[in-house]
Coordinates of C-alpha atoms in Angstrom, one line a residue:
M21 CA 0.0 0.0 0.0
N22 CA 2.9 2.4 0.8
Q23 CA 4.4 1.8 -2.7
I24 CA 0.9 2.4 -4.3
G25 CA 0.5 5.6 -2.2
Q26 CA 4.0 6.8 -3.2
R27 CA 3.2 6.2 -6.9
I28 CA -0.1 8.1 -6.6
K29 CA 1.7 11.0 -5.0
A30 CA 4.4 10.9 -7.8
C31 CA 1.7 10.8 -10.5
S32 CA -0.2 13.7 -8.8
A33 CA 3.0 15.7 -8.6
L34 CA 3.7 15.0 -12.3
L35 CA 0.2 16.1 -13.3
L36 CA 0.5 19.2 -11.2
L37 CA 3.8 20.1 -13.0
L38 CA 2.2 19.4 -16.4
A39 CA -0.7 21.7 -15.5
L40 CA 1.7 24.4 -14.3
F41 CA 4.2 24.3 -17.2
C42 CA 2.1 23.1 -20.1
G43 CA -1.5 24.3 -19.4
K44 CA -3.3 25.6 -22.4
P45 CA -1.7 24.9 -25.8
Q46 CA 0.2 27.8 -27.2
I47 CA -1.9 27.7 -30.4
V48 CA -5.5 27.3 -29.4
W49 CA -6.7 27.1 -33.1
Q50 CA -5.6 28.1 -36.6
R51 CA -7.5 28.7 -39.8
F52 CA -6.2 29.2 -43.3
L53 CA -7.9 31.1 -46.1
D54 CA -6.9 30.1 -49.7
T55 CA -9.3 30.9 -52.6
G56 CA -6.7 30.2 -55.3
T57 CA -5.7 33.8 -55.7
D58 CA -3.7 36.3 -53.7
E59 CA -5.2 37.3 -50.4
Q60 CA -4.0 40.3 -48.3
V61 CA -4.7 41.2 -44.6
V62 CA -6.1 44.7 -44.1
A63 CA -7.3 44.6 -40.5
L64 CA -8.4 42.3 -37.7
L65 CA -11.2 43.7 -35.4
S66 CA -12.9 42.3 -32.3
Q67 CA -16.6 43.0 -32.0
G68 CA -18.1 41.4 -28.8
G69 CA -17.8 37.7 -29.3
V70 CA -17.0 38.0 -33.0
L71 CA -13.8 38.5 -34.9
L72 CA -13.9 40.5 -38.1
L73 CA -11.2 39.9 -40.7
V74 CA -10.9 42.6 -43.4
G75 CA -8.8 41.8 -46.5
N76 CA -8.3 42.0 -50.2
Q77 CA -8.5 39.3 -52.8
G78 CA -7.2 39.3 -56.4
D79 CA -4.5 40.9 -58.4
K80 CA -4.4 44.7 -58.2
E81 CA -1.7 44.8 -60.9
I82 CA -4.2 43.9 -63.6
D83 CA -7.0 45.9 -61.9
S84 CA -8.9 42.9 -60.8
C85 CA -9.2 43.1 -57.0
A86 CA -12.0 43.3 -54.4
G87 CA -12.2 43.7 -50.7
F88 CA -13.9 41.2 -48.4
L89 CA -15.1 40.9 -44.8
Q90 CA -15.1 37.6 -42.9
W91 CA -16.9 37.1 -39.6
L92 CA -15.7 34.3 -37.2
D93 CA -16.6 33.3 -33.7
L94 CA -13.9 33.2 -31.1
K95 CA -13.4 29.5 -31.8
G96 CA -12.5 30.2 -35.4
N97 CA -15.8 29.0 -36.9
L98 CA -16.8 31.0 -40.0
L99 CA -20.1 32.9 -39.5
R100 CA -20.4 34.6 -42.9
R101 CA -18.3 36.3 -45.6
Q102 CA -19.0 39.3 -47.8
R103 CA -17.4 40.9 -50.9
V104 CA -16.8 44.6 -51.0
A105 CA -16.4 46.0 -54.5
E106 CA -16.8 49.3 -56.3
G107 CA -16.2 48.6 -59.9
K108 CA -13.5 46.3 -61.2
L109 CA -10.8 47.4 -58.7
T110 CA -11.4 48.0 -55.0
I111 CA -8.4 48.0 -52.7
L112 CA -9.2 48.2 -48.9
R113 CA -6.4 49.6 -46.7
G114 CA -8.0 50.3 -43.3
A115 CA -11.0 49.5 -41.1
C116 CA -12.5 50.4 -37.7
L117 CA -15.7 49.9 -35.8
F118 CA -18.2 52.7 -35.5
Q119 CA -20.3 52.7 -32.3
T120 CA -19.6 49.0 -31.8
S121 CA -21.9 47.8 -34.6
N122 CA -21.2 49.7 -37.8
I123 CA -18.0 49.2 -39.8
I124 CA -16.0 51.9 -41.5
L125 CA -13.7 50.8 -44.4
C126 CA -11.3 52.9 -46.4
G127 CA -9.1 52.4 -49.5
Y128 CA -9.1 53.4 -53.1
T129 CA -10.2 52.7 -56.6
R130 CA -9.1 53.8 -60.1
L131 CA -11.3 55.8 -62.4
R132 CA -9.6 55.8 -65.8
D133 CA -6.1 57.0 -64.9
T134 CA -6.9 58.6 -61.6
T135 CA -6.7 57.0 -58.1
V136 CA -9.6 58.1 -55.9
S137 CA -10.0 57.5 -52.1
L138 CA -12.9 55.4 -51.0
I139 CA -14.8 55.3 -47.7
F140 CA -17.6 52.9 -46.8
R141 CA -19.9 52.8 -43.8
L142 CA -21.6 49.4 -43.4
G143 CA -24.3 48.2 -41.0
P144 CA -23.9 45.3 -38.6
D145 CA -25.2 42.9 -41.3
G146 CA -22.6 44.2 -43.8
R147 CA -25.1 46.3 -45.8
T148 CA -23.7 49.5 -47.3
L149 CA -25.2 52.5 -45.5
W150 CA -23.2 55.0 -47.6
K151 CA -20.0 55.2 -49.7
K152 CA -18.0 58.2 -50.7
G153 CA -15.2 58.9 -53.1
L154 CA -12.7 61.6 -52.5
A155 CA -10.9 62.9 -55.6
M156 CA -8.0 65.2 -54.6
G157 CA -4.9 66.3 -56.4
S158 CA -4.0 64.2 -59.4
S159 CA -4.4 61.1 -57.3
S160 CA -5.4 60.3 -53.7
W161 CA -5.9 57.2 -51.6
A162 CA -6.9 56.4 -48.0
N163 CA -4.7 54.1 -45.9
G164 CA -6.0 54.4 -42.3
V165 CA -9.3 55.2 -40.6
C166 CA -10.3 55.8 -37.0
L167 CA -13.1 57.4 -34.9
N168 CA -12.7 60.9 -33.8
D169 CA -15.4 61.4 -31.2
T170 CA -18.5 60.7 -33.3
N171 CA -16.7 61.7 -36.6
I172 CA -14.5 59.6 -38.9
A173 CA -10.9 60.5 -39.6
I174 CA -9.0 59.1 -42.5
C175 CA -5.3 59.4 -43.6
G176 CA -3.4 58.5 -46.7
G177 CA -1.6 60.3 -49.5
V178 CA -2.3 62.8 -52.2
V179 CA -0.2 63.6 -55.3
T180 CA 0.3 67.4 -55.8
N181 CA 2.8 68.8 -58.3
T182 CA 4.3 65.3 -58.8
Q183 CA 5.1 64.9 -55.1
T184 CA 3.2 62.8 -52.5
D185 CA 1.9 64.7 -49.5
I186 CA 0.1 63.4 -46.4
L187 CA -3.6 63.6 -46.7
V188 CA -6.0 63.8 -43.7
C189 CA -9.8 64.2 -43.8
L190 CA -12.5 64.4 -41.2
L191 CA -16.0 63.3 -42.1
N192 CA -19.2 63.4 -40.1
P193 CA -21.2 60.2 -39.4
N194 CA -23.1 60.7 -42.7
G195 CA -19.9 61.0 -44.8
K196 CA -20.0 64.7 -45.2
T197 CA -16.5 66.3 -45.3
I198 CA -15.9 68.6 -42.2
W199 CA -12.3 69.4 -43.3
S200 CA -9.6 68.0 -45.4
R201 CA -5.9 69.0 -45.5
N202 CA -2.7 67.9 -47.2
Y203 CA 0.6 68.3 -45.4
P204 CA 3.6 68.9 -47.7
F205 CA 7.2 68.2 -46.7
K206 CA 10.4 68.7 -48.6
E207 CA 10.4 64.9 -49.2
P208 CA 7.6 62.6 -50.3
A209 CA 5.5 61.7 -47.3
E210 CA 2.5 59.4 -46.6
A211 CA 0.4 58.4 -43.6
Y212 CA -0.5 54.8 -43.1
K213 CA -2.1 54.6 -39.6
I214 CA -4.3 57.0 -37.7
A215 CA -5.6 57.2 -34.1
S216 CA -7.5 59.7 -32.0
D217 CA -7.1 60.5 -28.3
Q218 CA -9.7 61.4 -25.8
N219 CA -9.3 65.1 -26.6
G220 CA -10.0 64.6 -30.3
N221 CA -6.3 65.1 -31.3
I222 CA -5.2 63.0 -34.3
I223 CA -2.0 60.9 -34.3
L224 CA -0.5 59.7 -37.6
L225 CA 2.1 57.1 -38.3
G226 CA 3.7 57.2 -41.8
S227 CA 6.8 57.7 -43.8
I228 CA 8.9 60.7 -44.9
G229 CA 11.6 59.9 -47.4
T230 CA 13.1 56.6 -46.2
D231 CA 12.3 57.3 -42.5
I232 CA 9.3 56.7 -40.1
L233 CA 7.2 59.7 -39.3
L234 CA 5.0 60.3 -36.2
M235 CA 2.7 63.4 -36.3
K236 CA 0.1 64.8 -33.9
L237 CA -2.7 67.2 -35.0
K238 CA -5.2 69.3 -33.2
P239 CA -8.9 68.4 -33.8
D240 CA -9.0 71.1 -36.5
G241 CA -6.0 69.6 -38.3
E242 CA -3.4 72.1 -37.1
T243 CA 0.0 70.5 -36.6
L244 CA 1.0 70.1 -32.9
W245 CA 4.3 68.2 -33.5
T246 CA 6.2 65.9 -35.8
R247 CA 8.8 63.3 -34.9
R248 CA 11.1 61.5 -37.3
Y249 CA 12.9 58.2 -36.8
D250 CA 16.0 57.4 -38.9
S251 CA 18.1 54.3 -38.3
G252 CA 20.5 55.4 -41.0
A253 CA 18.9 53.0 -43.5
N254 CA 15.5 52.4 -45.1
D255 CA 12.8 52.3 -42.4
R256 CA 9.2 51.2 -42.7
A257 CA 6.2 52.2 -40.6
G258 CA 4.1 49.3 -39.1
G259 CA 1.4 49.7 -36.4
L260 CA 0.1 52.5 -34.1
A261 CA -1.6 52.2 -30.7
L262 CA -2.6 54.7 -28.0
D263 CA -3.2 54.0 -24.3
R264 CA -5.9 55.7 -22.2
F265 CA -3.5 58.5 -21.2
G266 CA -2.7 59.4 -24.8
N267 CA 0.8 57.9 -24.8
I268 CA 1.8 56.7 -28.2
V269 CA 3.4 53.4 -29.3
G270 CA 4.5 53.0 -32.9
V271 CA 6.2 49.9 -34.3
G272 CA 8.0 49.5 -37.5
T273 CA 11.0 47.9 -39.3
A274 CA 14.4 49.5 -39.4
G275 CA 17.4 48.7 -41.6
E276 CA 18.2 47.0 -44.8
E277 CA 16.7 43.7 -45.9
K278 CA 19.5 41.6 -44.5
S279 CA 19.7 43.4 -41.1
Q280 CA 16.1 44.3 -40.4
R281 CA 15.1 45.1 -36.8
C282 CA 11.6 45.3 -35.3
V283 CA 11.6 48.7 -33.5
I284 CA 9.2 50.1 -30.8
L285 CA 8.9 53.8 -30.6
E286 CA 7.3 55.3 -27.4
Y287 CA 6.3 58.9 -27.1
A288 CA 4.4 60.9 -24.4
A289 CA 1.3 62.8 -25.4
D290 CA 3.3 66.0 -25.7
G291 CA 5.7 64.4 -28.2
G292 CA 8.5 63.7 -25.7
A293 CA 10.5 60.6 -26.6
V294 CA 10.1 57.9 -23.9
R295 CA 11.9 55.0 -25.5
K296 CA 13.2 53.8 -28.8
V297 CA 14.2 50.2 -28.7
A298 CA 14.5 47.1 -30.9
Y299 CA 13.1 43.6 -30.3
Q300 CA 16.0 41.5 -28.9
E301 CA 19.6 42.4 -29.3
N302 CA 20.5 40.6 -32.5
A303 CA 17.2 39.4 -33.8
R304 CA 16.4 40.0 -37.5
A305 CA 12.7 40.8 -37.3
E306 CA 9.8 43.0 -38.7
G307 CA 7.2 45.0 -36.7
N308 CA 3.8 45.3 -38.4
D309 CA 1.1 46.0 -35.8
A310 CA 0.5 46.9 -32.1
F311 CA -2.4 46.6 -29.7
I312 CA -2.8 48.1 -26.2
T313 CA -5.3 46.5 -23.8
E314 CA -7.5 48.4 -21.4
K315 CA -5.0 47.5 -18.7
G316 CA -2.2 49.0 -20.7
D317 CA -0.5 45.7 -21.8
I318 CA 1.3 46.2 -25.2
Y319 CA 1.4 43.5 -27.8
V320 CA 3.2 43.5 -31.1
C321 CA 3.1 41.3 -34.1
G322 CA 5.3 40.9 -37.2
S323 CA 7.8 38.3 -38.3
I324 CA 11.2 36.9 -37.4
F325 CA 13.8 35.5 -39.7
T326 CA 15.0 32.0 -39.0
P327 CA 17.3 29.6 -40.9
K328 CA 14.1 28.1 -42.4
G329 CA 12.6 31.4 -43.4
K330 CA 10.2 33.9 -41.9
E331 CA 8.0 32.9 -39.0
V332 CA 5.0 34.8 -37.5
L333 CA 6.2 36.7 -34.4
A334 CA 4.0 37.9 -31.5
F335 CA 5.2 39.2 -28.2
Q336 CA 4.1 41.3 -25.2
Y337 CA 6.3 44.3 -25.0
I338 CA 7.4 45.3 -21.5
P339 CA 10.2 47.9 -21.2
N340 CA 13.4 46.4 -19.7
A341 CA 11.8 43.1 -19.1
T342 CA 13.9 39.9 -19.3
S343 CA 11.0 37.5 -19.7
V344 CA 7.8 38.3 -21.5
W345 CA 5.0 36.4 -23.4
E346 CA 6.3 35.5 -26.9
R347 CA 5.3 33.2 -29.7
Q348 CA 7.0 32.2 -32.9
I349 CA 4.8 30.3 -35.4
P350 CA 6.2 28.4 -38.4
A351 CA 3.2 28.7 -40.7
G352 CA 4.6 28.2 -44.1
R353 CA 7.0 30.0 -46.4
D354 CA 7.5 33.7 -45.7
A355 CA 4.9 33.9 -42.9
V356 CA 4.3 37.4 -41.6
G357 CA 2.0 38.6 -38.8
K358 CA 0.0 41.6 -40.1
A359 CA -2.7 42.4 -37.6
I360 CA -3.2 41.7 -33.9
V361 CA -6.2 41.9 -31.5
V362 CA -6.1 40.9 -27.8
N363 CA -8.9 40.1 -25.3
K364 CA -8.8 36.9 -23.3
D365 CA -6.5 35.4 -26.0
V366 CA -4.3 36.8 -28.6
F367 CA -5.5 36.7 -32.2
I368 CA -3.2 37.1 -35.2
A369 CA -3.9 37.6 -38.9
A370 CA -0.9 36.6 -41.0
E371 CA 0.0 36.3 -44.6
V372 CA 1.7 33.1 -45.8
R373 CA 3.2 32.4 -49.2
N374 CA 2.1 29.0 -50.7
R375 CA 1.1 28.6 -54.4
T376 CA -0.4 32.0 -53.9
R377 CA -0.4 34.5 -50.9
D378 CA -2.8 33.1 -48.4
I379 CA -4.2 34.4 -45.0
A380 CA -3.7 32.5 -41.8
L381 CA -5.6 33.2 -38.5
F382 CA -4.2 32.1 -35.2
C383 CA -5.7 32.1 -31.7
L384 CA -2.8 32.1 -29.1
A385 CA -3.2 31.5 -25.4
R386 CA -1.9 34.4 -23.3

């Protein structure tokens, strides 16, 4: 009996250790989207108990591309899917939720030889409530969208006098333009991501020349400050997130192709630099998106280069921490995390190169 008791205790201890160190699997579930043509991740949104994947499908080089929406439950089951198209070519570039139920999409289309910005407002069922085209300069396009109080702010680029300037527009809930402005610099500049703080100020993440640009505007569009990040090589903007105090986190990719670094740029609301760091000391990685939870936890996604190729990278960013939550997912050839959403678990939308470029969705345990 003593030997049996000792074995039971040993088994119990082993089960306890397994529960402590194994617990929930790192990848709770994964789903792949392959329709036989190229797919591109635009955004991943969380709406109650539903995930909303926004993407593009087709070949924009031959003007045959459309946007799509895909609703899934938190277990990865497909609820419904919808195509979004305005003519033969529709490229979506940004998305956000409006009053928890409506969906705002932005992007562009081509009319003859002119590129025109597109904005859609959809109802909870995906029905188009209104759509609007913005023709500015010789060409214009929308890359990012966010809510600004009850209004809608979009950012992108506009070509004026053969140079690309930053474009920002503020629309009311019915799509009427409140104001629109372009911001010229001495070098070509473009805004990719946009966010709004509690005071209605607008924050942009974009590019200027070969550098990353952060910019803050007043609610009327007047510039408060601009900040430029230059690693000394080609730098690329990735994701933008704000915490409830208005502090700003931008992520991006710094350096040349063979020495890329995932960089995290932290700024206070007044534009003061808090921290500029790279993921790990010697890791070759890309930074593409950021998400800040209500508690202030910061999560980043992108990719990391390994001897076998790119893998999806996701990690919790804690300044000066030696041990944080991190996942590397070998999902196929050239796998890149493009969008991240966090609630109870971490959800990643990635692009993977197979016969064509496909989309992979992952649910990761925190």
